PDB file of C-alpha atoms and ligand atoms in Angstrom:
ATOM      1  CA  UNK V 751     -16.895 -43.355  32.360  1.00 97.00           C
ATOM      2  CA  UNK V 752     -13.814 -44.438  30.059  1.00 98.00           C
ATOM      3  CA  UNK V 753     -13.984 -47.197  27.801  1.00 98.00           C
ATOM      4  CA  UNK V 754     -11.009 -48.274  25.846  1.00 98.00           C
ATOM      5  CA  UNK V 755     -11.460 -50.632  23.278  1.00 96.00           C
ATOM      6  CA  UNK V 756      -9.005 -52.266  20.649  1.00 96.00           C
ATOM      7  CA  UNK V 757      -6.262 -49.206  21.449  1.00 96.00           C
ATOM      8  CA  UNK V 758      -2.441 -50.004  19.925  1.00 96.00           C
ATOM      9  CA  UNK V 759       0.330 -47.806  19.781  1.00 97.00           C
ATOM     10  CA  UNK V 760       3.474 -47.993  18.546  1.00 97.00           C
ATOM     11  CA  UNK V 761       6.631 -45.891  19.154  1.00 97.00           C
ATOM     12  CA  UNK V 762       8.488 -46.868  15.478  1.00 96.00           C
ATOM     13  CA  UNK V 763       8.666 -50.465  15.129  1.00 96.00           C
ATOM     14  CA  UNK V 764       7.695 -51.168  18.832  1.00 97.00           C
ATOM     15  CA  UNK V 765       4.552 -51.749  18.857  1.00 98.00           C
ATOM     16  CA  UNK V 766       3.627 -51.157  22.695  1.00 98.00           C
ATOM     17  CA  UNK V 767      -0.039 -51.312  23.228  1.00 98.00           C
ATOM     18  CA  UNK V 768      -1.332 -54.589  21.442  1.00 98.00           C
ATOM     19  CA  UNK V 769      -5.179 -53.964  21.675  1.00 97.00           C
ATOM     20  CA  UNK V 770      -5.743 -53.008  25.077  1.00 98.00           C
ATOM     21  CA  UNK V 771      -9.687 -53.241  26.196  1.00 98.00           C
ATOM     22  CA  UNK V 772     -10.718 -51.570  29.323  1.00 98.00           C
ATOM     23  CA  UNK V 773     -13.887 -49.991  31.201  1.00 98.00           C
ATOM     24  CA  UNK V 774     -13.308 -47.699  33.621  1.00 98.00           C
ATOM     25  CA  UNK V 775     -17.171 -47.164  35.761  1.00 98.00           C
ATOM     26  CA  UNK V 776     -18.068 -43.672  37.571  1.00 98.00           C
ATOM     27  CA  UNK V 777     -16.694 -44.087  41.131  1.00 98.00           C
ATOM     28  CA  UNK V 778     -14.872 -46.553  40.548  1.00 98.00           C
ATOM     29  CA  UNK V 779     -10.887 -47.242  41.770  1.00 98.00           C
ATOM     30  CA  UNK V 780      -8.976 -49.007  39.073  1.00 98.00           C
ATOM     31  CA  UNK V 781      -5.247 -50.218  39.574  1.00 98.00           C
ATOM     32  CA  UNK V 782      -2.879 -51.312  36.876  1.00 98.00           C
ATOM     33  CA  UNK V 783      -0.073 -53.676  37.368  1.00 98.00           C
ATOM     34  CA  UNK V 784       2.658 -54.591  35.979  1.00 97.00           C
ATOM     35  CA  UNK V 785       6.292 -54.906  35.122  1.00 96.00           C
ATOM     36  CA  UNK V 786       8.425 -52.295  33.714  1.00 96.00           C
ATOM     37  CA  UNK V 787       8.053 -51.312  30.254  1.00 97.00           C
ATOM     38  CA  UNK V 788       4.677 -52.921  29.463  1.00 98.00           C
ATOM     39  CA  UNK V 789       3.550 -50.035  28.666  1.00 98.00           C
ATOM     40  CA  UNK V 790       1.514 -48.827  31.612  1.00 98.00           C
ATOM     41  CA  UNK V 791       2.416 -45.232  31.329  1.00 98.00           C
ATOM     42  CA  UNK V 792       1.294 -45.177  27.722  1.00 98.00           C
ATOM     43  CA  UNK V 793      -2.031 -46.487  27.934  1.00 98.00           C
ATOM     44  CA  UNK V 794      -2.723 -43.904  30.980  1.00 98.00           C
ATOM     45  CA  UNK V 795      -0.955 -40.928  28.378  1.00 97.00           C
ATOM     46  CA  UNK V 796      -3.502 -42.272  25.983  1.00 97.00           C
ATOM     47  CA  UNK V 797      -6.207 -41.372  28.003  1.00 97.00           C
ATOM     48  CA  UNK V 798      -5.882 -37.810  27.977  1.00 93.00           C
ATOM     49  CA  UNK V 799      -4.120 -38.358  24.903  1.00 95.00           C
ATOM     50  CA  UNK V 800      -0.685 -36.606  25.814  1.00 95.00           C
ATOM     51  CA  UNK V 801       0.392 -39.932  23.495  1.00 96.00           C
ATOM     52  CA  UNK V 802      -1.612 -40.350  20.149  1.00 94.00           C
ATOM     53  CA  UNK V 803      -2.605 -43.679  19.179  1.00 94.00           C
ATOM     54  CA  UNK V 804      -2.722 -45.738  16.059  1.00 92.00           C
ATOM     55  CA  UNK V 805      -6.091 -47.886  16.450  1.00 92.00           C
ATOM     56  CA  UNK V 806      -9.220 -48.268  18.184  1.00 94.00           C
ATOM     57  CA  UNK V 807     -10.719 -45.775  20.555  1.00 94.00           C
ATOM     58  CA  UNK V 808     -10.745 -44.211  23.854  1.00 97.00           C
ATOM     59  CA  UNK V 809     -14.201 -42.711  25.320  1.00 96.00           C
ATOM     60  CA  UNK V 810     -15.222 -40.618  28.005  1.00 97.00           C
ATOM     61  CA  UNK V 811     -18.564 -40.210  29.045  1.00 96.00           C
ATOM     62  CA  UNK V 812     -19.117 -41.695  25.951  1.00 95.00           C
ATOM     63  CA  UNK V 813     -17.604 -39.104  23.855  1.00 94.00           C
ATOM     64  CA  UNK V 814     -14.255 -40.298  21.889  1.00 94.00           C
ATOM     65  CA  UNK V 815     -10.858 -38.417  23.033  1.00 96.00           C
ATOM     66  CA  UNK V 816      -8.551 -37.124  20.241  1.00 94.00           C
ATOM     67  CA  UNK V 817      -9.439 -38.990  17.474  1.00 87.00           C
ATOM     68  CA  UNK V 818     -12.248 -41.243  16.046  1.00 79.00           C
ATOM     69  CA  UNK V 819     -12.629 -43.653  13.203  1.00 75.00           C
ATOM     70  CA  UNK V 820     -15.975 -42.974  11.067  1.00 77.00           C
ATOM     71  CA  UNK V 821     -16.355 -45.646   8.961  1.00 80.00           C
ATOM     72  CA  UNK V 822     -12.758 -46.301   8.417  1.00 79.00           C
ATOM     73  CA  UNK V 823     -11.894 -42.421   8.090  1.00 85.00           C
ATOM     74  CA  UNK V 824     -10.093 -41.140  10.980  1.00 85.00           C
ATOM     75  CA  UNK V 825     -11.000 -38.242  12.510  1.00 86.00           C
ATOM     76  CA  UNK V 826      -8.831 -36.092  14.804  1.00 90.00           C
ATOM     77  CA  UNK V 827     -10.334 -33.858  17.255  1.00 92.00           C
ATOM     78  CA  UNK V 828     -10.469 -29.936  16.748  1.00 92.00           C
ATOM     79  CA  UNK V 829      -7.570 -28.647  19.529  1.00 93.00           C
ATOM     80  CA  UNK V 830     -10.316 -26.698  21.415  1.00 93.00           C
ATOM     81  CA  UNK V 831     -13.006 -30.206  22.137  1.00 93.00           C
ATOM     82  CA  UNK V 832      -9.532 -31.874  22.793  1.00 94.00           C
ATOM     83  CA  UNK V 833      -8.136 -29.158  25.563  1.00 93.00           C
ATOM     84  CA  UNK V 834     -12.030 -29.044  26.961  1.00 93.00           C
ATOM     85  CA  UNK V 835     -12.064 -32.723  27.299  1.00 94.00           C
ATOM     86  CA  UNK V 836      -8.122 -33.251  28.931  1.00 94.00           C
ATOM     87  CA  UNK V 837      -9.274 -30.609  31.207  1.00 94.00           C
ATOM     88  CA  UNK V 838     -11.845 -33.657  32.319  1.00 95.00           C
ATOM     89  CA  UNK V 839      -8.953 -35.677  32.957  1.00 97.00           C
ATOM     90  CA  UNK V 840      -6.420 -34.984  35.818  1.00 96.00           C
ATOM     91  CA  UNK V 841      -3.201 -36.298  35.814  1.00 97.00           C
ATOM     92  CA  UNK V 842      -0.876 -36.828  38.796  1.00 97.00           C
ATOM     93  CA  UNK V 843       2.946 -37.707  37.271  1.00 96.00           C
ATOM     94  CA  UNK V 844       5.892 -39.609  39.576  1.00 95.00           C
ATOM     95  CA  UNK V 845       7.830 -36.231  39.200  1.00 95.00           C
ATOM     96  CA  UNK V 846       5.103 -33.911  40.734  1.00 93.00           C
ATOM     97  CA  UNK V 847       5.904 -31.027  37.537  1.00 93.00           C
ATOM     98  CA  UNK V 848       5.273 -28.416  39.912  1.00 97.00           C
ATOM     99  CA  UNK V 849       6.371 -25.355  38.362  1.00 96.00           C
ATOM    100  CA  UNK V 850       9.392 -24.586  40.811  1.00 96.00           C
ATOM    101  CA  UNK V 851       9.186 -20.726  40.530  1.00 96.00           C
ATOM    102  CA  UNK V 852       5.256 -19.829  41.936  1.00 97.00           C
ATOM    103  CA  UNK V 853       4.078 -20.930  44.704  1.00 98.00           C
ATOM    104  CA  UNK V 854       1.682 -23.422  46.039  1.00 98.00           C
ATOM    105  CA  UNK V 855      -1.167 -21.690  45.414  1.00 98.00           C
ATOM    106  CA  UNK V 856      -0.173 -20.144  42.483  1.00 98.00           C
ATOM    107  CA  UNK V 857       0.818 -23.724  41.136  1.00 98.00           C
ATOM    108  CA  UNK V 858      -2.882 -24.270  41.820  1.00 98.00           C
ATOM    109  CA  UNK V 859      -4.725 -21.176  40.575  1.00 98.00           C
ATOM    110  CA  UNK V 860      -2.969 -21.121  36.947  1.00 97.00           C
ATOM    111  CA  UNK V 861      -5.034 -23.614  35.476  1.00 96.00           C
ATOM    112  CA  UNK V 862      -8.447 -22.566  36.779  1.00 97.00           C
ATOM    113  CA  UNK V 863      -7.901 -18.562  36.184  1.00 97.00           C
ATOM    114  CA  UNK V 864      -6.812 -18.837  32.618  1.00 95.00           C
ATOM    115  CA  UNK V 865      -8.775 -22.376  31.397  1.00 94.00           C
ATOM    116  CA  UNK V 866     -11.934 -21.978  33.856  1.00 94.00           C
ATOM    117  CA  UNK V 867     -12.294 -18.420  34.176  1.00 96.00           C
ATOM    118  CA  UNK V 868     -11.986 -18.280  37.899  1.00 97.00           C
ATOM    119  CA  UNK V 869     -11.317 -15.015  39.166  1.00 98.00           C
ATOM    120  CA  UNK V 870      -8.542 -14.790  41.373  1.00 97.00           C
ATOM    121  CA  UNK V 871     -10.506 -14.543  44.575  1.00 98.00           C
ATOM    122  CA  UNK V 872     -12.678 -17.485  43.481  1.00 98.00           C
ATOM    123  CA  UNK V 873      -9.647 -19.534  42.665  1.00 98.00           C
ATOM    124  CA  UNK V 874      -7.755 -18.566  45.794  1.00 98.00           C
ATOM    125  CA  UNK V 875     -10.827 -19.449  47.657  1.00 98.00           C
ATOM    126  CA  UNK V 876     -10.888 -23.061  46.125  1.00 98.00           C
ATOM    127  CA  UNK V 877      -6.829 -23.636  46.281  1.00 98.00           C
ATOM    128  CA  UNK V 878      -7.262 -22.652  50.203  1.00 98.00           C
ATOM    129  CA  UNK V 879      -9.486 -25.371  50.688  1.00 98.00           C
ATOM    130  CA  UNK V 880      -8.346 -28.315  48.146  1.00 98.00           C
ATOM    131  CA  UNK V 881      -5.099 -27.529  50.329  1.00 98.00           C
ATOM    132  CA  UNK V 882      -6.765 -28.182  53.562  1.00 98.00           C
ATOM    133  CA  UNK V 883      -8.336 -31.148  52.369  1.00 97.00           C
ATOM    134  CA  UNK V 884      -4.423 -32.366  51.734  1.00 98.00           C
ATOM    135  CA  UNK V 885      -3.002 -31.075  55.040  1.00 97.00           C
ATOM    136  CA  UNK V 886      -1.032 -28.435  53.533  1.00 98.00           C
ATOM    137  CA  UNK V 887      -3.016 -25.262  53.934  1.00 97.00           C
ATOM    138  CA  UNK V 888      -0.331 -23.702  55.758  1.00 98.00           C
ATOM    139  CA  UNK V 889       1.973 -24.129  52.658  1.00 98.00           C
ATOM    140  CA  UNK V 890       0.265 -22.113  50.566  1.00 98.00           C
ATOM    141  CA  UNK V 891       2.861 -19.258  50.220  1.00 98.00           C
ATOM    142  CA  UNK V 892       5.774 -21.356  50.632  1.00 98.00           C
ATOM    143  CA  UNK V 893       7.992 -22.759  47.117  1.00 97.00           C
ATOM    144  CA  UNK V 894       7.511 -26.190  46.209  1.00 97.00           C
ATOM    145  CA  UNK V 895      11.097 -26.820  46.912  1.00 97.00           C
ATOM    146  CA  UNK V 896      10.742 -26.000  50.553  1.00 97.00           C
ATOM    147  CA  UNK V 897       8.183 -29.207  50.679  1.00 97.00           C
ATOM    148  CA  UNK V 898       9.112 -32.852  51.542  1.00 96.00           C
ATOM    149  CA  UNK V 899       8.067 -35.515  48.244  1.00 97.00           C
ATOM    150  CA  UNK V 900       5.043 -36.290  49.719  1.00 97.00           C
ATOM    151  CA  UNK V 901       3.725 -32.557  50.004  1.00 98.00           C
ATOM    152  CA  UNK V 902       4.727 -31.977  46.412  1.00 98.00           C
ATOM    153  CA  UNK V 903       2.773 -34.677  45.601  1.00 98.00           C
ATOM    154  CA  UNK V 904      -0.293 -33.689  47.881  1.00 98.00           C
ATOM    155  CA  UNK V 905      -0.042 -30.439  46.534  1.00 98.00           C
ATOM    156  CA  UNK V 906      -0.080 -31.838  42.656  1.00 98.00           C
ATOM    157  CA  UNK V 907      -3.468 -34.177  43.393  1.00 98.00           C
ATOM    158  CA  UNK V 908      -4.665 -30.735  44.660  1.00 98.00           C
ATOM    159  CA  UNK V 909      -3.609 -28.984  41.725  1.00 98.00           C
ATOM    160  CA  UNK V 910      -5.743 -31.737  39.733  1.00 98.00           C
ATOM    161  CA  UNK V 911      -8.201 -31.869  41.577  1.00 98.00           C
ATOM    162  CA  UNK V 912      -8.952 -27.576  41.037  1.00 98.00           C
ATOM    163  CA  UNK V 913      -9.880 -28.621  37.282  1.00 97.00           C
ATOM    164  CA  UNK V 914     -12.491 -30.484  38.738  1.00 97.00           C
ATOM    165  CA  UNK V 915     -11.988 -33.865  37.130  1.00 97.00           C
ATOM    166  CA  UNK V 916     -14.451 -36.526  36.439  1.00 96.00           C
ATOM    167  CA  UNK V 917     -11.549 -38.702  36.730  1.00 98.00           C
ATOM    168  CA  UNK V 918      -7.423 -38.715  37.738  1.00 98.00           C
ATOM    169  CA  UNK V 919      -4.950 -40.660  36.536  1.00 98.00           C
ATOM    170  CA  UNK V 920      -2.018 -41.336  38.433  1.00 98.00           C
ATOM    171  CA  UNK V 921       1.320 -42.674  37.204  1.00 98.00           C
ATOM    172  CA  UNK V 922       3.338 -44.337  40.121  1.00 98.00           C
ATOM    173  CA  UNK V 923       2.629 -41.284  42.364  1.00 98.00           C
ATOM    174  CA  UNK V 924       4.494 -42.617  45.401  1.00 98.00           C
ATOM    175  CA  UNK V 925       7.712 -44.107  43.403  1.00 96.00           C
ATOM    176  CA  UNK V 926       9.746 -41.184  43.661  1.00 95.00           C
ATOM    177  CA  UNK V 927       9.005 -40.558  47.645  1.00 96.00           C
ATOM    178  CA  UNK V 928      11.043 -40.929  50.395  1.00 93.00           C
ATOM    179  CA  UNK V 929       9.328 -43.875  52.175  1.00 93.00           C
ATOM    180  CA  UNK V 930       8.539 -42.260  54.715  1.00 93.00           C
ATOM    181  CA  UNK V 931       5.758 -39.848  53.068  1.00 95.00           C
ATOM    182  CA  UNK V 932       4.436 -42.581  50.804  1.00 97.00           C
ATOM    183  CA  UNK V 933       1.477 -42.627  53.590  1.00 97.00           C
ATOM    184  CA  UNK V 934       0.492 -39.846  53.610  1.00 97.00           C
ATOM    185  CA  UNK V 935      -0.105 -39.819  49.830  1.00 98.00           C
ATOM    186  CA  UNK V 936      -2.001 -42.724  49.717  1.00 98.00           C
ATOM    187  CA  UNK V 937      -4.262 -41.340  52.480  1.00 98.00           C
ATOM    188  CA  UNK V 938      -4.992 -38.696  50.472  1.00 98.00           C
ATOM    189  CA  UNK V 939      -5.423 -41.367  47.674  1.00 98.00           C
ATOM    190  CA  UNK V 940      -7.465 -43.797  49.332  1.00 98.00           C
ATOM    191  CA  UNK V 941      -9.743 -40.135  50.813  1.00 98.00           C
ATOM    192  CA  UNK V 942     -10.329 -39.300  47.198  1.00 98.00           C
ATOM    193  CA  UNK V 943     -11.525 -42.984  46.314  1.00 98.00           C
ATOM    194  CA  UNK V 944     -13.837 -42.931  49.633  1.00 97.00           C
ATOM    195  CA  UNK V 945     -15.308 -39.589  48.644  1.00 97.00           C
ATOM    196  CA  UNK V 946     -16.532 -41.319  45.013  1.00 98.00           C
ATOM    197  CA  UNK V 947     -13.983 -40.044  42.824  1.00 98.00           C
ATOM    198  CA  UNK V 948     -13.245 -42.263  39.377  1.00 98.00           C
ATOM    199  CA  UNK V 949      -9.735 -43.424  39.310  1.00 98.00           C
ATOM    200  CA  UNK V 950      -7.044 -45.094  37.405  1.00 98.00           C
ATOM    201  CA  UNK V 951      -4.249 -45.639  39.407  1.00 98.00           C
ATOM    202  CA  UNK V 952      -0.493 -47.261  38.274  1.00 98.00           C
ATOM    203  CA  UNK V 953       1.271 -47.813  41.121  1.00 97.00           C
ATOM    204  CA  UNK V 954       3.917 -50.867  42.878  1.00 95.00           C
ATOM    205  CA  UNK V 955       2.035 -50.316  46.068  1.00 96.00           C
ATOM    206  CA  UNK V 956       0.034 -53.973  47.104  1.00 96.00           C
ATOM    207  CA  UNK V 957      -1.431 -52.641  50.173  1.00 96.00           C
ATOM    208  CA  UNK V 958      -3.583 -50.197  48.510  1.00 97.00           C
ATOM    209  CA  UNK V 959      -3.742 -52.076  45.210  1.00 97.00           C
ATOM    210  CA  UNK V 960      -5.621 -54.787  47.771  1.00 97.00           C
ATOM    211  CA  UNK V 961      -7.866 -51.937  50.216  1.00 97.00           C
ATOM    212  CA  UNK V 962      -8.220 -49.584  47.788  1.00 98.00           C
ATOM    213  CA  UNK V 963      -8.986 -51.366  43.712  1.00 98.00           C
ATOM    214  CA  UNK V 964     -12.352 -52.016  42.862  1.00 98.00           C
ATOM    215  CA  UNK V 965     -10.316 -53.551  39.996  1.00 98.00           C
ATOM    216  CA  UNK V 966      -6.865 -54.574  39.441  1.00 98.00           C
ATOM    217  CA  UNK V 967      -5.589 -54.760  35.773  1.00 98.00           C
ATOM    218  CA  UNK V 968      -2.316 -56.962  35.319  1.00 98.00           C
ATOM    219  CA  UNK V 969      -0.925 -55.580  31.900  1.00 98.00           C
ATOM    220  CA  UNK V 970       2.722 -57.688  30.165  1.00 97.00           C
ATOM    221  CA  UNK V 971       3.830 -56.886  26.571  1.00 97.00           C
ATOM    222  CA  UNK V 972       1.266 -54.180  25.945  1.00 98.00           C
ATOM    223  CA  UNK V 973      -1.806 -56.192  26.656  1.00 98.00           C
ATOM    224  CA  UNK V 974      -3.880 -56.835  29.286  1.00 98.00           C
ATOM    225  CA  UNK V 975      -2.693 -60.096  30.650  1.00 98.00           C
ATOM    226  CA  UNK V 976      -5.982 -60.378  33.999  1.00 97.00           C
ATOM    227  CA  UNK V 977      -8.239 -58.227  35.401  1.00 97.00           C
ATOM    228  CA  UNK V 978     -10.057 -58.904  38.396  1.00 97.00           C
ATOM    229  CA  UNK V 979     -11.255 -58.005  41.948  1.00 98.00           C
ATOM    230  CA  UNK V 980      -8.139 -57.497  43.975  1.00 98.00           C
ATOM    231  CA  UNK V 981      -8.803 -60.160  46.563  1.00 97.00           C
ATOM    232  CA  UNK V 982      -8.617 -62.543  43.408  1.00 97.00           C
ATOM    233  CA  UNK V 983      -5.569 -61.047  41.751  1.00 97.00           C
ATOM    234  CA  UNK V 984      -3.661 -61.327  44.989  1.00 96.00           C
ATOM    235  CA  UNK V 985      -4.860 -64.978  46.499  1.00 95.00           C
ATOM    236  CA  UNK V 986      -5.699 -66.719  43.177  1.00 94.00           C
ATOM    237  CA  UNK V 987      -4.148 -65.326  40.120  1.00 95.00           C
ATOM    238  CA  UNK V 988      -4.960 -67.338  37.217  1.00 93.00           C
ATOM    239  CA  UNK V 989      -2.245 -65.842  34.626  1.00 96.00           C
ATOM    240  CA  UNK V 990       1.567 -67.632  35.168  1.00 96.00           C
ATOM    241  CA  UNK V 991       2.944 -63.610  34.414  1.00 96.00           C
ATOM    242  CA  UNK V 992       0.745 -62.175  37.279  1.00 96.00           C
ATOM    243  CA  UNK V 993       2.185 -64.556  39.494  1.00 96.00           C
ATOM    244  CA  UNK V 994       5.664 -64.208  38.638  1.00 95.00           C
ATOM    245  CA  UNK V 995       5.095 -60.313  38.974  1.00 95.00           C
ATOM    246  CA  UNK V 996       3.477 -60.536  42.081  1.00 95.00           C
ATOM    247  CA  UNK V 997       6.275 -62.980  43.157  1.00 93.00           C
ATOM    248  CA  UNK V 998       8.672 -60.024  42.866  1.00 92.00           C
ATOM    249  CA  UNK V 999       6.991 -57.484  44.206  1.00 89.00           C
ATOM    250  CA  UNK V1000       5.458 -58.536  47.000  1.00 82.00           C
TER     251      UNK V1000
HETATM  252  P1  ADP N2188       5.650 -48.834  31.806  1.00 64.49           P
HETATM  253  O1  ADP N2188       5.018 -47.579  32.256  1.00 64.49           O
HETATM  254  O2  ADP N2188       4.786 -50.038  31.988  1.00 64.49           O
HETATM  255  O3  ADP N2188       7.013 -49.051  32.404  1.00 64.49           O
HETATM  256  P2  ADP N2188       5.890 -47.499  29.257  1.00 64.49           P
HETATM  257  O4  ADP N2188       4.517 -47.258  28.768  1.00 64.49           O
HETATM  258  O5  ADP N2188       6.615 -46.362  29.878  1.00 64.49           O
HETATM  259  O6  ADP N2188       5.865 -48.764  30.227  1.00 64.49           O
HETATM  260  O7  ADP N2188       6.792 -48.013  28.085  1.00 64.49           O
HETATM  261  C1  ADP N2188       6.406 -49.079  27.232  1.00 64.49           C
HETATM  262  C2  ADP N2188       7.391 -49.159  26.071  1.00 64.49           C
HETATM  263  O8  ADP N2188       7.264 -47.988  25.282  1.00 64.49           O
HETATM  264  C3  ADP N2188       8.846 -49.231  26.480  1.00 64.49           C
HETATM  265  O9  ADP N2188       9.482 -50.122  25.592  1.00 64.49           O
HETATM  266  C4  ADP N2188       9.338 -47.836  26.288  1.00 64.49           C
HETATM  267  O10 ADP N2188      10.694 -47.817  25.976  1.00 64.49           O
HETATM  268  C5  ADP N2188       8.513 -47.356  25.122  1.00 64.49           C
HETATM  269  N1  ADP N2188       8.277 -45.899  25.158  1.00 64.49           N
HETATM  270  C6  ADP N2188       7.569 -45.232  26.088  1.00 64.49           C
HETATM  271  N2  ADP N2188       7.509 -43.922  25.808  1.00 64.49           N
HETATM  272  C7  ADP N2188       8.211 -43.757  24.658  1.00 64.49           C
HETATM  273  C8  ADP N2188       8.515 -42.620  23.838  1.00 64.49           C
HETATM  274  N3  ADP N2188       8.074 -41.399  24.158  1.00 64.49           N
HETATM  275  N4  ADP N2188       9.268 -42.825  22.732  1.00 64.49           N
HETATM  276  C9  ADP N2188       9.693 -44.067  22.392  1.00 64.49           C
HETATM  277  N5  ADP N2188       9.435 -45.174  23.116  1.00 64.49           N
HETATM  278  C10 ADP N2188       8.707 -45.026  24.240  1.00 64.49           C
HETATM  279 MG1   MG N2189       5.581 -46.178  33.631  1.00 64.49          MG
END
């Protein structure tokens, strides 16, 4: 479903992706790891390219995102393919970006009304239920600053999810919650993964690095330090940095 291969970026003279591989299969629930400023956030930005990139190449379904190199020419993608395909990709942030002045279901509808063509009923219809499937119908009318962290987040996966994504990404989406409604985001998480939904998936939390990851990807200084099946990550890493990290954080 995504394939990255060879992918560096730089921001001026730090160079903060140093040729970062990675396959990301249909269904599948992948977790990065790893310290601060290693340049997690990038790589996932790169994805739906909301951060451009210098070299290699990032594919979905096959089909390059933003930019291609034919033979040694690069290519960058018409605005139209580019918004069609980022419309393919959801993205869940740490800050929610709920738009603070519509309301839940408005936050939801936008997006499908004036990039899908939804009409309003349709959308409504489809916001009503992505909302139960978060426990929040009842919200619906409220502001998103009458909501705890956790339902602003809940209510941004379903916001996502109304694009219909062949894949999320999700950058530390329980980092900013009050710990007490980090649960009930990562049920709705773990849900999502159950119900066959491709993911890639930045987060601090262990316990559903371990349940949920089909794969966990350790990433220091911009590369791509291990990647394996959780259960060996967490009982047998074989990279010194992964161990140190997972020293710290667990
Ligand atoms: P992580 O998510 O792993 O903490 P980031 O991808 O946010 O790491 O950052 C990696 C490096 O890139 C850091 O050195 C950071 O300062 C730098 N960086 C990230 N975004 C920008 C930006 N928009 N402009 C300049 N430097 C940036
Ligand atoms: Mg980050």
């Amino acid at each position: 479903m995504i394939r990255i291969t060879g992918l560096n970026k730089s921001f001026r003279d730090n160079h903060v992706l140093r040729g970062v591989d990675l396959q990301v299969n249909r269904g599948e629930v992948v977790v990065i790891l790893g310290p601060s400023g290693s340049g997690k956030s990038t790589l996932l930005r790169c994805i739906n390219y909301l951060e451009t990139f210098d070299q290699g190449e990032i594919r979905i379904d096959n089909e390059p995102i933003g930019r291609q190199v034919v033979g040694g020419k690069v290519r960058e993608m018409p605005q139209k393919e580019l918004n069609r395909m980022r419309r393919e990709v959801g993205m869940v942030f740490q800050s929610f970006n709920l738009f603070p002045h519509k309301s839940v279901i408005q936050n939801i509808t936008m997006a499908p009304v004036s990039l899908l063509g939804l009409s309003r009923e349709e959308a409504d219809r489809l916001a009503l239920d992505l909302l139960r499937k978060v426990g929040l119908e009842e919200k619906a009318y409220e502001r998103p600053s009458s909501l705890s962290g956790g339902q602003k987040q809940r209510v941004a996966i379903a916001r996502a999810l109304a694009m219909k994504p062949k894949v999320l990404l999700f950058d530390e989406p329980t980092s900013a919650l009050d710990p007490m409604t980090v649960g009930e985001v990562l049920q709705v998480m773990r849900t999502l993964a159950q119900e066959g939904m491709t993911m890639v998936v930045v987060t601090h939390e262990m316990g559903f690095a371990r349940e949920v990851a089909d794969k966990v990807v350790v990433m220091n200084g911009g590369v791509i330090i291990e990647e394996d099946r959780p259960e060996n990550i967490f009982t047998n890493p074989s990279h010194p940095q992964t161990r140190l990290f997972l020293r710290q954080v667990l």
